[in-house]
Structure formats: structure tokens, C-alpha cells
């Protein structure tokens, strides 16, 4: 393959903004087509990650070994969420700014039974030669102030098109079942509750996060002890 065809996911020959007033229907069709194409590339990147995880899942089942993957979820950010995040970062609402600055347009979440499983699956994925680690944030070792725990990595994966290869960024979040339950509740409170969350509720959420973290560690220790009895 010609190395010149492989590039970072770019915005060549596309309209400069997603919010410009359209003066001609052809411009609207061009912009809509380009946005669809960009989203298709992100969706393709997600499918590749999901396929990798599905293969690992099946391999563990066939081998008879305990599976470190509980469930896998994925999502693409909506146009509204993309625009709001760009505005929050004081960036122009353009295709170029979206691709260059947002790392979580394509997102995959891996739910694992135990904390150790998170690092096991992370390590297996990052050994694959077509994945490049761009960023890593370990909120398990270093929880957020709210009590949020999760391991986030941003990777680049090549998506092969008819005439080029686009290196696309995907954020992968790893959580235990308990971490995911807590994070879903916190998200519900912060993003769907228009009123300011009272400090008393924040403190309670943090307390629950600490309890969950302790429970995660205890359950993992029990699982290790049971494994040694086999």
C-alpha cells in the first residue's frame, strides 16, 4: 500500500463550519453528505474495536478461562453534544475543530467484573499493532473529586476507505459493574437535572463512590482466594 494514503483523519475539501447559513441547496447537501461521511468513519472505527473485543470474548469462552469482559457498549456523540462541547472549549463549531480537538466523538465502554480485569483487557488491546495509544487517564488510581472512577484511554485506529486510510480517535472507557452503576447515576443527576445538585447530595454520592470502591476491592480479593482453591 502507498504510505502516502495513510493520514490522520482530516477535513480536506469540506465546508468550514457546521453552523454557517446555507445560501444554496447544493451547499446544504454537500455539508450534510460530509457530516454523514465523517460519522460513518467514526462508526467504522467503533465497529473495529467492538470486533476486537468480541474476538477476545469468544476466545475466552472457548478456552474455558474466566472472561474478564462482562459487556461492551458503544455510542457516537450527537451533533448537539459535539457543538456544545466545542463551545464549552471556546472552539469554533467546525468539522475541522471537531476532528482535531474532540477525542470522544466515538466512544466504547468495556464493563469488567473486577478491577484487575480492566488492566488485563487494556493491556491485551494495546498489544495489537494497529492500535496506537494517544492518551490515558487512570481515574481508578486517581479518582475525580466527585468520586468518579474509571480508566480512560484514547487510541488511534486505521479505517481503510476506497482511496485512503484514516487514523481515527476512539475513547475507550473501562469500568467495573459497580463503577458503571455509580457513573450512570451521577450522569443522570448532573446532565438531566436542571437544578443545581445540593452539596448534601454531592457528599452522599462521594460516600457511595468510596463504598463501591471498597466493595470492588473486597470482591476482587474474594475472587482471587476462590481461584486459588480450584
CSV table of N, CA and C in Angstrom, one decimal, residues 6-7 12 20 38 53 61 67-68 78 80 114 128 134 146 148 151 160-161 195-196 199-200 203 210 217 220-221 227:
chain,number,residue,atom,x,y,z
A,6,UNK,N,-2.0,7.0,3.9
A,6,UNK,CA,-2.4,6.9,5.3
A,6,UNK,C,-2.1,8.2,6.0
A,7,UNK,N,-3.2,8.8,6.5
A,7,UNK,CA,-3.1,10.1,7.2
A,7,UNK,C,-4.0,10.1,8.4
A,12,UNK,N,-10.3,17.6,4.6
A,12,UNK,CA,-10.0,18.2,3.3
A,12,UNK,C,-11.2,18.5,2.5
A,20,UNK,N,-22.8,27.5,9.5
A,20,UNK,CA,-22.9,28.6,8.5
A,20,UNK,C,-24.3,28.6,7.8
A,38,UNK,N,-18.2,11.7,7.7
A,38,UNK,CA,-17.4,11.7,8.9
A,38,UNK,C,-17.9,10.8,10.0
A,53,UNK,N,-12.9,-6.8,20.6
A,53,UNK,CA,-13.4,-7.2,21.9
A,53,UNK,C,-14.2,-8.5,21.8
A,61,UNK,N,-14.3,-17.8,26.0
A,61,UNK,CA,-15.3,-18.7,26.2
A,61,UNK,C,-14.9,-20.1,25.7
A,67,UNK,N,-13.8,-15.1,31.9
A,67,UNK,CA,-13.9,-14.0,30.9
A,67,UNK,C,-13.8,-12.7,31.7
A,68,UNK,N,-12.8,-11.8,31.3
A,68,UNK,CA,-12.7,-10.5,32.0
A,68,UNK,C,-13.6,-9.4,31.4
A,78,UNK,N,-23.8,12.9,19.5
A,78,UNK,CA,-24.8,13.6,18.6
A,78,UNK,C,-24.3,14.9,18.2
A,80,UNK,N,-25.6,17.8,18.4
A,80,UNK,CA,-25.8,18.8,19.5
A,80,UNK,C,-24.8,18.7,20.6
A,114,UNK,N,-14.1,-7.3,37.6
A,114,UNK,CA,-13.2,-6.9,38.7
A,114,UNK,C,-12.2,-5.8,38.2
A,128,UNK,N,-2.0,-4.9,20.4
A,128,UNK,CA,-2.4,-5.1,19.0
A,128,UNK,C,-1.7,-4.0,18.1
A,134,UNK,N,-2.9,7.2,22.5
A,134,UNK,CA,-2.7,8.6,22.4
A,134,UNK,C,-2.7,9.3,23.8
A,146,UNK,N,-15.3,14.1,42.5
A,146,UNK,CA,-16.7,13.7,42.7
A,146,UNK,C,-16.7,12.3,43.3
A,148,UNK,N,-15.7,9.8,41.0
A,148,UNK,CA,-15.8,9.0,39.8
A,148,UNK,C,-14.6,8.2,39.6
A,151,UNK,N,-11.1,3.9,34.0
A,151,UNK,CA,-9.9,4.0,33.2
A,151,UNK,C,-10.2,4.4,31.8
A,160,UNK,N,-9.9,1.8,6.8
A,160,UNK,CA,-9.5,1.7,5.4
A,160,UNK,C,-10.7,2.0,4.5
A,161,UNK,N,-10.5,3.1,3.7
A,161,UNK,CA,-11.5,3.5,2.8
A,161,UNK,C,-11.1,3.1,1.3
A,195,UNK,N,-31.7,21.8,38.0
A,195,UNK,CA,-31.4,22.5,39.2
A,195,UNK,C,-30.0,22.1,39.7
A,196,UNK,N,-29.4,23.0,40.4
A,196,UNK,CA,-28.0,22.7,41.0
A,196,UNK,C,-28.1,21.6,42.0
A,199,UNK,N,-25.1,20.3,47.8
A,199,UNK,CA,-23.9,19.8,48.4
A,199,UNK,C,-24.1,18.5,49.2
A,200,UNK,N,-25.2,18.4,49.8
A,200,UNK,CA,-25.5,17.2,50.6
A,200,UNK,C,-25.6,16.0,49.7
A,203,UNK,N,-22.0,15.1,48.6
A,203,UNK,CA,-21.3,14.4,49.6
A,203,UNK,C,-21.8,12.9,49.7
A,210,UNK,N,-17.0,5.8,47.5
A,210,UNK,CA,-16.0,5.2,48.3
A,210,UNK,C,-16.4,3.8,48.7
A,217,UNK,N,-12.8,-3.8,45.7
A,217,UNK,CA,-11.5,-4.4,46.1
A,217,UNK,C,-11.8,-5.7,46.9
A,220,UNK,N,-12.8,-8.5,44.6
A,220,UNK,CA,-11.7,-9.0,43.8
A,220,UNK,C,-10.8,-9.9,44.7
A,221,UNK,N,-10.6,-9.5,46.0
A,221,UNK,CA,-9.8,-10.4,46.9
A,221,UNK,C,-10.5,-11.7,47.1
A,227,UNK,N,-10.1,-18.6,43.5
A,227,UNK,CA,-9.3,-19.1,42.3
A,227,UNK,C,-8.2,-20.0,42.8
